[in-house]
Amino acid sequence: MIPPLVLGQIAPGGHVRLAANMANASIVCEVAPGRFTGPVADLAARLARALGLEVRILPFASGGAILAGAGTWDVAVLAVDAARTQFRYVHEVAQVSATLAGRRGDMSCREADRHGVRIATARGAAYETHLLGKLAQAEVISFDTPAAARDAMLAGACDFAAGIRSTLQSSLAGHAGIHLMRDDFLTVSQALAMPAEHEEAALFLAKLLVP
């Protein structure tokens, strides 16, 4: 039995709207219109069974788009970021690694932090926040989506593109001369998140999702 207050917080429209970052192939892929696979799809199925409610996956182009669309979804899978105090993180879904891609693959992410180097990144991504705080010399150039950041690197406007390793691997596979760094600069926990003010629903879901 779902308490009325909790139901109003997680399914105000009678079903749960689960926001998913489609730029992160590690956690979700759309294999056909409206059909999804990956950890997010598994979570949606698990929630539907446990709650007895329909859980609809809402695709977003990036993590930044999910943040900008707050209010249009009830729960989301987001990168855990302590600076995002507007959210409560309820349950870890997966861990993903972020790296750099460019025309030089014979170096480490740390070695890319050089004067004059431009690194393209997706605005609002957890790895953007990390790079902005950690890079001493390289310049971070932010774009609206991960795809736009990759395109800037491919066009030569930036030296490297930052992104989730698995997504970079799949999206750049057909581009000769483009390599991924041998290491990662960040490992990010992806977790089920909801608005911070929905404390009752967060506690309810946390208990529900305990293995």
PDB file of N, CA and C in Angstrom, residues 139-210:
ATOM      1  N   GLU A 139      41.271  24.551 -21.379  1.00  0.00           N
ATOM      2  CA  GLU A 139      40.020  25.330 -21.365  1.00  0.00           C
ATOM      3  C   GLU A 139      38.838  24.414 -21.642  1.00  0.00           C
ATOM      4  N   VAL A 140      37.785  24.540 -20.843  1.00  0.00           N
ATOM      5  CA  VAL A 140      36.558  23.764 -21.036  1.00  0.00           C
ATOM      6  C   VAL A 140      35.586  24.583 -21.888  1.00  0.00           C
ATOM      7  N   ILE A 141      35.134  23.999 -22.987  1.00  0.00           N
ATOM      8  CA  ILE A 141      34.158  24.639 -23.866  1.00  0.00           C
ATOM      9  C   ILE A 141      32.863  23.831 -23.767  1.00  0.00           C
ATOM     10  N   SER A 142      31.797  24.437 -23.298  1.00  0.00           N
ATOM     11  CA  SER A 142      30.545  23.710 -23.033  1.00  0.00           C
ATOM     12  C   SER A 142      29.563  23.831 -24.190  1.00  0.00           C
ATOM     13  N   PHE A 143      28.917  22.718 -24.483  1.00  0.00           N
ATOM     14  CA  PHE A 143      27.910  22.646 -25.537  1.00  0.00           C
ATOM     15  C   PHE A 143      26.611  22.101 -24.949  1.00  0.00           C
ATOM     16  N   ASP A 144      25.519  22.273 -25.680  1.00  0.00           N
ATOM     17  CA  ASP A 144      24.209  21.890 -25.141  1.00  0.00           C
ATOM     18  C   ASP A 144      24.051  20.392 -24.958  1.00  0.00           C
ATOM     19  N   THR A 145      24.689  19.595 -25.797  1.00  0.00           N
ATOM     20  CA  THR A 145      24.538  18.138 -25.724  1.00  0.00           C
ATOM     21  C   THR A 145      25.888  17.455 -25.914  1.00  0.00           C
ATOM     22  N   PRO A 146      26.012  16.199 -25.475  1.00  0.00           N
ATOM     23  CA  PRO A 146      27.240  15.447 -25.744  1.00  0.00           C
ATOM     24  C   PRO A 146      27.529  15.316 -27.233  1.00  0.00           C
ATOM     25  N   ALA A 147      26.480  15.168 -28.046  1.00  0.00           N
ATOM     26  CA  ALA A 147      26.677  15.044 -29.494  1.00  0.00           C
ATOM     27  C   ALA A 147      27.295  16.315 -30.067  1.00  0.00           C
ATOM     28  N   ALA A 148      26.846  17.464 -29.588  1.00  0.00           N
ATOM     29  CA  ALA A 148      27.410  18.732 -30.067  1.00  0.00           C
ATOM     30  C   ALA A 148      28.871  18.867 -29.654  1.00  0.00           C
ATOM     31  N   ALA A 149      29.205  18.383 -28.459  1.00  0.00           N
ATOM     32  CA  ALA A 149      30.600  18.420 -28.002  1.00  0.00           C
ATOM     33  C   ALA A 149      31.472  17.520 -28.883  1.00  0.00           C
ATOM     34  N   ARG A 150      30.982  16.329 -29.201  1.00  0.00           N
ATOM     35  CA  ARG A 150      31.749  15.425 -30.073  1.00  0.00           C
ATOM     36  C   ARG A 150      31.932  16.034 -31.462  1.00  0.00           C
ATOM     37  N   ASP A 151      30.884  16.673 -31.983  1.00  0.00           N
ATOM     38  CA  ASP A 151      30.959  17.279 -33.310  1.00  0.00           C
ATOM     39  C   ASP A 151      31.992  18.399 -33.336  1.00  0.00           C
ATOM     40  N   ALA A 152      32.086  19.156 -32.255  1.00  0.00           N
ATOM     41  CA  ALA A 152      33.071  20.237 -32.177  1.00  0.00           C
ATOM     42  C   ALA A 152      34.490  19.686 -32.224  1.00  0.00           C
ATOM     43  N   MET A 153      34.694  18.561 -31.540  1.00  0.00           N
ATOM     44  CA  MET A 153      36.015  17.924 -31.574  1.00  0.00           C
ATOM     45  C   MET A 153      36.314  17.396 -32.974  1.00  0.00           C
ATOM     46  N   LEU A 154      35.339  16.748 -33.593  1.00  0.00           N
ATOM     47  CA  LEU A 154      35.542  16.182 -34.926  1.00  0.00           C
ATOM     48  C   LEU A 154      35.803  17.272 -35.962  1.00  0.00           C
ATOM     49  N   ALA A 155      35.192  18.445 -35.766  1.00  0.00           N
ATOM     50  CA  ALA A 155      35.367  19.550 -36.695  1.00  0.00           C
ATOM     51  C   ALA A 155      36.667  20.305 -36.463  1.00  0.00           C
ATOM     52  N   GLY A 156      37.371  19.966 -35.372  1.00  0.00           N
ATOM     53  CA  GLY A 156      38.630  20.633 -35.078  1.00  0.00           C
ATOM     54  C   GLY A 156      38.487  21.884 -34.248  1.00  0.00           C
ATOM     55  N   ALA A 157      37.262  22.196 -33.808  1.00  0.00           N
ATOM     56  CA  ALA A 157      37.058  23.382 -32.978  1.00  0.00           C
ATOM     57  C   ALA A 157      37.592  23.176 -31.567  1.00  0.00           C
ATOM     58  N   CYS A 158      37.687  21.916 -31.148  1.00  0.00           N
ATOM     59  CA  CYS A 158      38.241  21.566 -29.844  1.00  0.00           C
ATOM     60  C   CYS A 158      39.211  20.402 -30.028  1.00  0.00           C
ATOM     61  N   ASP A 159      40.155  20.285 -29.111  1.00  0.00           N
ATOM     62  CA  ASP A 159      41.160  19.227 -29.212  1.00  0.00           C
ATOM     63  C   ASP A 159      40.635  17.881 -28.746  1.00  0.00           C
ATOM     64  N   PHE A 160      39.793  17.903 -27.712  1.00  0.00           N
ATOM     65  CA  PHE A 160      39.243  16.676 -27.140  1.00  0.00           C
ATOM     66  C   PHE A 160      37.765  16.872 -26.823  1.00  0.00           C
ATOM     67  N   ALA A 161      37.058  15.750 -26.742  1.00  0.00           N
ATOM     68  CA  ALA A 161      35.679  15.750 -26.263  1.00  0.00           C
ATOM     69  C   ALA A 161      35.620  14.895 -25.015  1.00  0.00           C
ATOM     70  N   ALA A 162      35.012  15.410 -23.979  1.00  0.00           N
ATOM     71  CA  ALA A 162      34.796  14.640 -22.757  1.00  0.00           C
ATOM     72  C   ALA A 162      33.457  13.927 -22.858  1.00  0.00           C
ATOM     73  N   GLY A 163      33.387  12.745 -22.228  1.00  0.00           N
ATOM     74  CA  GLY A 163      32.115  12.037 -22.246  1.00  0.00           C
ATOM     75  C   GLY A 163      32.210  10.693 -21.551  1.00  0.00           C
ATOM     76  N   ILE A 164      31.080  10.016 -21.490  1.00  0.00           N
ATOM     77  CA  ILE A 164      31.025   8.674 -20.929  1.00  0.00           C
ATOM     78  C   ILE A 164      31.744   7.722 -21.880  1.00  0.00           C
ATOM     79  N   ARG A 165      32.638   6.901 -21.348  1.00  0.00           N
ATOM     80  CA  ARG A 165      33.500   6.054 -22.186  1.00  0.00           C
ATOM     81  C   ARG A 165      32.698   5.204 -23.165  1.00  0.00           C
ATOM     82  N   SER A 166      31.678   4.506 -22.690  1.00  0.00           N
ATOM     83  CA  SER A 166      30.928   3.608 -23.577  1.00  0.00           C
ATOM     84  C   SER A 166      30.212   4.383 -24.676  1.00  0.00           C
ATOM     85  N   THR A 167      29.727   5.585 -24.356  1.00  0.00           N
ATOM     86  CA  THR A 167      29.044   6.404 -25.359  1.00  0.00           C
ATOM     87  C   THR A 167      30.027   6.917 -26.396  1.00  0.00           C
ATOM     88  N   LEU A 168      31.193   7.363 -25.943  1.00  0.00           N
ATOM     89  CA  LEU A 168      32.214   7.820 -26.881  1.00  0.00           C
ATOM     90  C   LEU A 168      32.664   6.683 -27.796  1.00  0.00           C
ATOM     91  N   GLN A 169      32.835   5.497 -27.229  1.00  0.00           N
ATOM     92  CA  GLN A 169      33.266   4.347 -28.030  1.00  0.00           C
ATOM     93  C   GLN A 169      32.282   4.055 -29.155  1.00  0.00           C
ATOM     94  N   SER A 170      30.998   4.036 -28.830  1.00  0.00           N
ATOM     95  CA  SER A 170      29.990   3.689 -29.834  1.00  0.00           C
ATOM     96  C   SER A 170      29.782   4.809 -30.848  1.00  0.00           C
ATOM     97  N   SER A 171      29.785   6.039 -30.397  1.00  0.00           N
ATOM     98  CA  SER A 171      29.485   7.150 -31.304  1.00  0.00           C
ATOM     99  C   SER A 171      30.657   7.537 -32.196  1.00  0.00           C
ATOM    100  N   LEU A 172      31.874   7.185 -31.799  1.00  0.00           N
ATOM    101  CA  LEU A 172      33.054   7.562 -32.581  1.00  0.00           C
ATOM    102  C   LEU A 172      33.699   6.375 -33.293  1.00  0.00           C
ATOM    103  N   ALA A 173      33.051   5.229 -33.238  1.00  0.00           N
ATOM    104  CA  ALA A 173      33.642   4.003 -33.794  1.00  0.00           C
ATOM    105  C   ALA A 173      33.970   4.119 -35.273  1.00  0.00           C
ATOM    106  N   GLY A 174      33.191   4.870 -36.020  1.00  0.00           N
ATOM    107  CA  GLY A 174      33.406   4.961 -37.464  1.00  0.00           C
ATOM    108  C   GLY A 174      34.317   6.084 -37.899  1.00  0.00           C
ATOM    109  N   HIS A 175      34.933   6.780 -36.971  1.00  0.00           N
ATOM    110  CA  HIS A 175      35.776   7.932 -37.305  1.00  0.00           C
ATOM    111  C   HIS A 175      37.252   7.553 -37.198  1.00  0.00           C
ATOM    112  N   ALA A 176      37.895   7.428 -38.334  1.00  0.00           N
ATOM    113  CA  ALA A 176      39.305   7.045 -38.364  1.00  0.00           C
ATOM    114  C   ALA A 176      40.172   8.125 -37.714  1.00  0.00           C
ATOM    115  N   GLY A 177      41.156   7.669 -36.966  1.00  0.00           N
ATOM    116  CA  GLY A 177      42.096   8.594 -36.359  1.00  0.00           C
ATOM    117  C   GLY A 177      41.664   9.166 -35.033  1.00  0.00           C
ATOM    118  N   ILE A 178      40.462   8.812 -34.571  1.00  0.00           N
ATOM    119  CA  ILE A 178      39.974   9.297 -33.276  1.00  0.00           C
ATOM    120  C   ILE A 178      40.194   8.204 -32.234  1.00  0.00           C
ATOM    121  N   HIS A 179      40.782   8.560 -31.121  1.00  0.00           N
ATOM    122  CA  HIS A 179      41.106   7.588 -30.088  1.00  0.00           C
ATOM    123  C   HIS A 179      40.585   8.050 -28.734  1.00  0.00           C
ATOM    124  N   LEU A 180      40.294   7.093 -27.882  1.00  0.00           N
ATOM    125  CA  LEU A 180      39.950   7.383 -26.494  1.00  0.00           C
ATOM    126  C   LEU A 180      41.206   7.298 -25.638  1.00  0.00           C
ATOM    127  N   MET A 181      41.260   8.122 -24.611  1.00  0.00           N
ATOM    128  CA  MET A 181      42.380   8.063 -23.679  1.00  0.00           C
ATOM    129  C   MET A 181      42.445   6.679 -23.046  1.00  0.00           C
ATOM    130  N   ARG A 182      43.626   6.266 -22.643  1.00  0.00           N
ATOM    131  CA  ARG A 182      43.788   4.947 -22.043  1.00  0.00           C
ATOM    132  C   ARG A 182      43.250   4.884 -20.621  1.00  0.00           C
ATOM    133  N   ASP A 183      43.006   6.061 -20.017  1.00  0.00           N
ATOM    134  CA  ASP A 183      42.498   6.092 -18.648  1.00  0.00           C
ATOM    135  C   ASP A 183      41.207   6.910 -18.589  1.00  0.00           C
ATOM    136  N   ASP A 184      40.611   6.952 -17.411  1.00  0.00           N
ATOM    137  CA  ASP A 184      39.407   7.735 -17.160  1.00  0.00           C
ATOM    138  C   ASP A 184      39.739   8.853 -16.179  1.00  0.00           C
ATOM    139  N   PHE A 185      39.063   9.982 -16.300  1.00  0.00           N
ATOM    140  CA  PHE A 185      39.298  11.062 -15.350  1.00  0.00           C
ATOM    141  C   PHE A 185      38.243  11.119 -14.249  1.00  0.00           C
ATOM    142  N   LEU A 186      37.186  10.313 -14.384  1.00  0.00           N
ATOM    143  CA  LEU A 186      36.124  10.351 -13.380  1.00  0.00           C
ATOM    144  C   LEU A 186      35.274   9.092 -13.472  1.00  0.00           C
ATOM    145  N   THR A 187      34.908   8.546 -12.321  1.00  0.00           N
ATOM    146  CA  THR A 187      33.896   7.489 -12.240  1.00  0.00           C
ATOM    147  C   THR A 187      32.701   8.066 -11.504  1.00  0.00           C
ATOM    148  N   VAL A 188      31.547   7.958 -12.120  1.00  0.00           N
ATOM    149  CA  VAL A 188      30.345   8.615 -11.614  1.00  0.00           C
ATOM    150  C   VAL A 188      29.281   7.583 -11.260  1.00  0.00           C
ATOM    151  N   SER A 189      28.694   7.739 -10.089  1.00  0.00           N
ATOM    152  CA  SER A 189      27.559   6.909  -9.699  1.00  0.00           C
ATOM    153  C   SER A 189      26.288   7.505 -10.298  1.00  0.00           C
ATOM    154  N   GLN A 190      25.512   6.668 -10.959  1.00  0.00           N
ATOM    155  CA  GLN A 190      24.217   7.070 -11.497  1.00  0.00           C
ATOM    156  C   GLN A 190      23.143   6.539 -10.558  1.00  0.00           C
ATOM    157  N   ALA A 191      22.264   7.414 -10.091  1.00  0.00           N
ATOM    158  CA  ALA A 191      21.302   7.002  -9.073  1.00  0.00           C
ATOM    159  C   ALA A 191      19.909   7.545  -9.365  1.00  0.00           C
ATOM    160  N   LEU A 192      18.935   6.855  -8.812  1.00  0.00           N
ATOM    161  CA  LEU A 192      17.567   7.338  -8.871  1.00  0.00           C
ATOM    162  C   LEU A 192      17.464   8.576  -8.004  1.00  0.00           C
ATOM    163  N   ALA A 193      16.968   9.656  -8.573  1.00  0.00           N
ATOM    164  CA  ALA A 193      16.890  10.933  -7.868  1.00  0.00           C
ATOM    165  C   ALA A 193      15.483  11.494  -7.945  1.00  0.00           C
ATOM    166  N   MET A 194      15.169  12.350  -6.980  1.00  0.00           N
ATOM    167  CA  MET A 194      13.884  13.034  -6.966  1.00  0.00           C
ATOM    168  C   MET A 194      14.040  14.371  -6.266  1.00  0.00           C
ATOM    169  N   PRO A 195      13.068  15.268  -6.423  1.00  0.00           N
ATOM    170  CA  PRO A 195      13.176  16.575  -5.777  1.00  0.00           C
ATOM    171  C   PRO A 195      13.406  16.443  -4.276  1.00  0.00           C
ATOM    172  N   ALA A 196      14.293  17.265  -3.741  1.00  0.00           N
ATOM    173  CA  ALA A 196      14.693  17.168  -2.330  1.00  0.00           C
ATOM    174  C   ALA A 196      13.523  17.322  -1.375  1.00  0.00           C
ATOM    175  N   GLU A 197      12.521  18.081  -1.785  1.00  0.00           N
ATOM    176  CA  GLU A 197      11.386  18.309  -0.879  1.00  0.00           C
ATOM    177  C   GLU A 197      10.481  17.093  -0.744  1.00  0.00           C
ATOM    178  N   HIS A 198      10.665  16.091  -1.595  1.00  0.00           N
ATOM    179  CA  HIS A 198       9.847  14.876  -1.522  1.00  0.00           C
ATOM    180  C   HIS A 198      10.511  13.840  -0.612  1.00  0.00           C
ATOM    181  N   GLU A 199      10.717  14.218   0.626  1.00  0.00           N
ATOM    182  CA  GLU A 199      11.441  13.376   1.578  1.00  0.00           C
ATOM    183  C   GLU A 199      10.719  12.069   1.858  1.00  0.00           C
ATOM    184  N   GLU A 200       9.405  12.133   2.010  1.00  0.00           N
ATOM    185  CA  GLU A 200       8.635  10.930   2.328  1.00  0.00           C
ATOM    186  C   GLU A 200       8.732   9.899   1.200  1.00  0.00           C
ATOM    187  N   ALA A 201       8.613  10.368  -0.036  1.00  0.00           N
ATOM    188  CA  ALA A 201       8.696   9.462  -1.176  1.00  0.00           C
ATOM    189  C   ALA A 201      10.100   8.884  -1.312  1.00  0.00           C
ATOM    190  N   ALA A 202      11.109   9.700  -1.039  1.00  0.00           N
ATOM    191  CA  ALA A 202      12.493   9.223  -1.127  1.00  0.00           C
ATOM    192  C   ALA A 202      12.745   8.100  -0.134  1.00  0.00           C
ATOM    193  N   LEU A 203      12.288   8.268   1.094  1.00  0.00           N
ATOM    194  CA  LEU A 203      12.461   7.233   2.110  1.00  0.00           C
ATOM    195  C   LEU A 203      11.705   5.966   1.731  1.00  0.00           C
ATOM    196  N   PHE A 204      10.503   6.136   1.194  1.00  0.00           N
ATOM    197  CA  PHE A 204       9.680   4.995   0.791  1.00  0.00           C
ATOM    198  C   PHE A 204      10.370   4.204  -0.321  1.00  0.00           C
ATOM    199  N   LEU A 205      10.876   4.896  -1.336  1.00  0.00           N
ATOM    200  CA  LEU A 205      11.522   4.209  -2.452  1.00  0.00           C
ATOM    201  C   LEU A 205      12.835   3.584  -2.035  1.00  0.00           C
ATOM    202  N   ALA A 206      13.564   4.242  -1.153  1.00  0.00           N
ATOM    203  CA  ALA A 206      14.837   3.684  -0.682  1.00  0.00           C
ATOM    204  C   ALA A 206      14.623   2.340  -0.011  1.00  0.00           C
ATOM    205  N   LYS A 207      13.585   2.248   0.821  1.00  0.00           N
ATOM    206  CA  LYS A 207      13.275   0.971   1.481  1.00  0.00           C
ATOM    207  C   LYS A 207      12.770  -0.055   0.472  1.00  0.00           C
ATOM    208  N   LEU A 208      11.982   0.405  -0.485  1.00  0.00           N
ATOM    209  CA  LEU A 208      11.410  -0.491  -1.481  1.00  0.00           C
ATOM    210  C   LEU A 208      12.480  -1.144  -2.347  1.00  0.00           C
ATOM    211  N   LEU A 209      13.540  -0.399  -2.612  1.00  0.00           N
ATOM    212  CA  LEU A 209      14.569  -0.853  -3.542  1.00  0.00           C
ATOM    213  C   LEU A 209      15.765  -1.518  -2.877  1.00  0.00           C
ATOM    214  N   VAL A 210      15.702  -1.716  -1.562  1.00  0.00           N
ATOM    215  CA  VAL A 210      16.771  -2.429  -0.872  1.00  0.00           C
ATOM    216  C   VAL A 210      16.838  -3.844  -1.445  1.00  0.00           C
TER     217      VAL A 210
END
